[in-house]
Each structure stands twice: as C-alpha cells, then as structure tokens.
Coordinates of C-alpha atoms in Angstrom, one line a residue:
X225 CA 0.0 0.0 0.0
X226 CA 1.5 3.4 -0.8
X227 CA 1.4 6.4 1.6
X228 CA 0.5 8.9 -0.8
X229 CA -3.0 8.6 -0.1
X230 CA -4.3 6.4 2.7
X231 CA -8.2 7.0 2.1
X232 CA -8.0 5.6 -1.5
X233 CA -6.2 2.8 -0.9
X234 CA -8.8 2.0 2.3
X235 CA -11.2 2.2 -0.5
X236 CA -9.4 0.3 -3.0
X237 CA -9.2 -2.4 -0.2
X238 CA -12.8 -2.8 0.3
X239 CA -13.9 -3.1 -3.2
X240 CA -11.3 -5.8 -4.2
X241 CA -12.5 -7.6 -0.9
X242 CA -16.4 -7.0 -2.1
X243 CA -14.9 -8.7 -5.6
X244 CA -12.9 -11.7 -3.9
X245 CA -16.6 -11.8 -1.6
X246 CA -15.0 -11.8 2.0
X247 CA -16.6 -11.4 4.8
X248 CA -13.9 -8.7 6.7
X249 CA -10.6 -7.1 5.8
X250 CA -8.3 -5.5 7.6
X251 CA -6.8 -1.7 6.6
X252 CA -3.9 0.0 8.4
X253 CA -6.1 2.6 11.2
X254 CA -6.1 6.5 11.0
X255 CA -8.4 8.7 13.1
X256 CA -10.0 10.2 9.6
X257 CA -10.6 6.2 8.5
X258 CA -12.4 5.5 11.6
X259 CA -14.7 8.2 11.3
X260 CA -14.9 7.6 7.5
X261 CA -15.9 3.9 8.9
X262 CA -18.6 5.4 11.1
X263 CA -20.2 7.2 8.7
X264 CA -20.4 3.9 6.4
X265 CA -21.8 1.8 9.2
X266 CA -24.4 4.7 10.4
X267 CA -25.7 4.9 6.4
X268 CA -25.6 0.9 6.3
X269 CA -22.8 0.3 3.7
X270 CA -20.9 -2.2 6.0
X271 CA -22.1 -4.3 8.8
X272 CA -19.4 -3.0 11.8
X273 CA -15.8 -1.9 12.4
X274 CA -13.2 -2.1 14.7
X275 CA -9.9 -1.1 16.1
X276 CA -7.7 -4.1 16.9
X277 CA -5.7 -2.4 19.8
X278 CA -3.8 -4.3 22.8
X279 CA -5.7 -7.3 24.2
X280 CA -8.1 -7.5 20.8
X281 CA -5.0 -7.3 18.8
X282 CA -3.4 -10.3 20.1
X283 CA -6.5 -12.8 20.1
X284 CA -7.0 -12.0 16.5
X285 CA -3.5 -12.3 16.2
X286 CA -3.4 -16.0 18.0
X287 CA -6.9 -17.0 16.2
X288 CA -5.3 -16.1 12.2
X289 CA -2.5 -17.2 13.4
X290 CA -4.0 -21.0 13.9
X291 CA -6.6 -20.5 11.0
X292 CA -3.2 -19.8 8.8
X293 CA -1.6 -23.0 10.0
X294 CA -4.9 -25.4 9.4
X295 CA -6.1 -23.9 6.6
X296 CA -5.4 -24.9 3.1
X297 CA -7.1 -21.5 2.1
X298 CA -4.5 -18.4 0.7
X299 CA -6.6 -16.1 2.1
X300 CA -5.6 -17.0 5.7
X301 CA -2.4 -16.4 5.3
X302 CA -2.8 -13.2 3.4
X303 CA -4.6 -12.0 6.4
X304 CA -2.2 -13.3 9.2
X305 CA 0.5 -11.1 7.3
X306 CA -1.7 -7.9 6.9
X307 CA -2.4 -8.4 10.3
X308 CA 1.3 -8.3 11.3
X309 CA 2.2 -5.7 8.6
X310 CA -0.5 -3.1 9.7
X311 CA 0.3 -3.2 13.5
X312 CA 3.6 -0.7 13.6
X313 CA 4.3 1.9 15.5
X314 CA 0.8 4.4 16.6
X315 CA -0.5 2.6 14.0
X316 CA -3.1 -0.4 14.4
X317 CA -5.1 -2.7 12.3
X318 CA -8.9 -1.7 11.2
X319 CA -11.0 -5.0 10.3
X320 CA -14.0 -4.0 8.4
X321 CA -16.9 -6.2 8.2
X322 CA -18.5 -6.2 5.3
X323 CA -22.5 -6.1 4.1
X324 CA -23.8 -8.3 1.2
X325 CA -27.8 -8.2 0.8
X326 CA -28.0 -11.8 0.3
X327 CA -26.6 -14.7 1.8
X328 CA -24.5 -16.0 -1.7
X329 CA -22.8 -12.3 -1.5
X330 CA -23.7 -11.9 -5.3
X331 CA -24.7 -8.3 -4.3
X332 CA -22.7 -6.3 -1.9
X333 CA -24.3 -3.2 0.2
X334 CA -21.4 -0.8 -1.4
X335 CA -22.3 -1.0 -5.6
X336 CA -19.0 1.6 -5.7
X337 CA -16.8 3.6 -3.4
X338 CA -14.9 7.0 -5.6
X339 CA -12.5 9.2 -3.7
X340 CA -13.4 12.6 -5.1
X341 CA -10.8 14.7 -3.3
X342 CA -7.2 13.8 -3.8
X343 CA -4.0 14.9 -2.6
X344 CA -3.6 16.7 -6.1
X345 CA -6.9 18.3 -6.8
X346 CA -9.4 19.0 -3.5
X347 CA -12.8 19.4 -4.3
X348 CA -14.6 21.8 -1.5
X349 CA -18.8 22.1 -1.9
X350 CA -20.6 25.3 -0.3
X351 CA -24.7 24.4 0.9
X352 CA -25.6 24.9 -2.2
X353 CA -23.2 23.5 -4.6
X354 CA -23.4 20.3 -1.9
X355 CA -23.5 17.2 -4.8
X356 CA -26.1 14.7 -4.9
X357 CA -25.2 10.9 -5.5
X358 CA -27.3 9.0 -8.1
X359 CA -30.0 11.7 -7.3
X360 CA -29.9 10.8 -3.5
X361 CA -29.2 7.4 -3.4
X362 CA -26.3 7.6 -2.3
X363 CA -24.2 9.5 -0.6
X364 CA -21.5 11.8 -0.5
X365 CA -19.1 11.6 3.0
X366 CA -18.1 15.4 3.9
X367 CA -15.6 16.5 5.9
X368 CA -17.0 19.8 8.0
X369 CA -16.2 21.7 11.6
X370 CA -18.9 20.1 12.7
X371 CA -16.8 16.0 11.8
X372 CA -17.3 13.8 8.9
X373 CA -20.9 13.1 7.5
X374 CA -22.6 12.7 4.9
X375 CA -24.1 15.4 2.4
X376 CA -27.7 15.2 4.0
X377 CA -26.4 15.9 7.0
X378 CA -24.7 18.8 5.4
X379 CA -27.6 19.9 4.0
X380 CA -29.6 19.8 7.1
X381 CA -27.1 21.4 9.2
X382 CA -26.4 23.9 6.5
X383 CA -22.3 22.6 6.3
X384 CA -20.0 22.9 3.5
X385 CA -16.8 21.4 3.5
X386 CA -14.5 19.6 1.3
X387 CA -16.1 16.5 -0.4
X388 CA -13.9 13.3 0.6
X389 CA -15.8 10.2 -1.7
X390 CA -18.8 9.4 -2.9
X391 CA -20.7 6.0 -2.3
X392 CA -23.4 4.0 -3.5

C-alpha cells in the first residue's frame, strides 16, 4: 500500500474484498478512517468496524495465526501477514466487516466507493453547490467543523466542507 493517499487505498481495499466476496478485511487505522468507517456503518454500507488495539489485537493475532496454519485456504495467510504488517508503531489494524444483501454475496451493500478529493486536486462544496449521488441514493461523506458526514447531514445542518468520496 503506498502512503501517498491512505483514504483511497482503504477504499481500494474494500472493493477488491467485495470482488474476492470476504466477509472482513483489515486496513492499516487513522483517526479520519475511523470516522470515514462510522459514517459507512451509520448509512448501512458495512455491517461493523473495529480497532484491533492491545488485548483484541493479540486474540486475532493468535486465532489467524491457527486458521493460517490449518487452513489450506490463501486467504488466511494473506490475512495473518496484513495483520502483522498493519500493526507498527501508533498505527493499528482496522478490520471492516462487510454487508452483502443476500446470503450467496452476489450483491454487496457498497455498488461503488470514488474518492473525489485527492492529494492533487481538493474538491470543497458550499450548501448549495453540496453534490447529490445517483439523485440521492447515495451519498457523498463530507468532511466539516462540525466531523465527517454525509451530504444530508450537510444539508440539514447547512455545512460545507470539502467533499472526501462518494458511495453507492
């Protein structure tokens, strides 16, 4: 994963794991991925989050670790190492847990995730220049004084703020 931008690789991430149809994935944590996370959860995109810090850390650590070892499966191990590769320094893993709408996962809860604002071009929206995803359905994750949310929220609070991806 490159360092350049964080937010777009997190998204990258989750739609090849939507593609590959697993159930969770782990991303390295930031505070602005967390409340990205949030916002997803709160509009129903993914089923839950959550920070794998100290105690949590080390029984998912233990229980890949075995799942790795039994497992005939790639994708174990590919886990155990992200696992071990996210967790340095401040930094700790994020495992995602993701939403399908039917129990085959031929149809996940996120159709498509777009960064909009990028290190090289950021894309700021007043009230009323706020965009609207698929004509409101879905959304568009702001980043205001008043914390990340989406653009009805935006709207309703009468927020502008610079436009960080759009989902649906």
């Amino acid at each position: 994963m490159s360092a350049v931008d964080p937010i777009a690789d997190m998204f990258s991430a989750i739609k090849n794991a939507i593609m590959r149809k697993d159930d969770f994935l782990y991303v390295p944590s930031s505070k602005m991925k967390e409340r990205i996370l949030e916002v997803l959860k709160r509009e129903g995109y993914i089923k839950d989050w959550e920070a794998l810090k100290g105690e949590k850390y080390e029984e998912e650590l233990k229980k890949m670790k075995e799942l790795a070892e039994k497992s005939p499966n790639p994708k174990m191990k590919r886990y155990y190492k992200q696992l071990i590769e996210y967790n340095k320094g401040t930094q700790y893993p994020l495992k995602i847990y993701l939403k399908y709408l039917d129990p085959k996962k031929r149809k996940s809860a996120i159709t498509n995730i777009v960064r909009v604002s990028k290190g090289g071009r950021r894309v700021y929206a007043s009230v009323r220049t706020m965009p609207y995803v698929k004509r409101g359905l879905g959304i568009a994750i702001v980043s205001t004084d008043a914390g990340v949310i989406t653009d009805h929220e935006a709207r309703k609070l009468r927020k502008g703020g610079e436009v960080i991806a759009f989902v649906w």
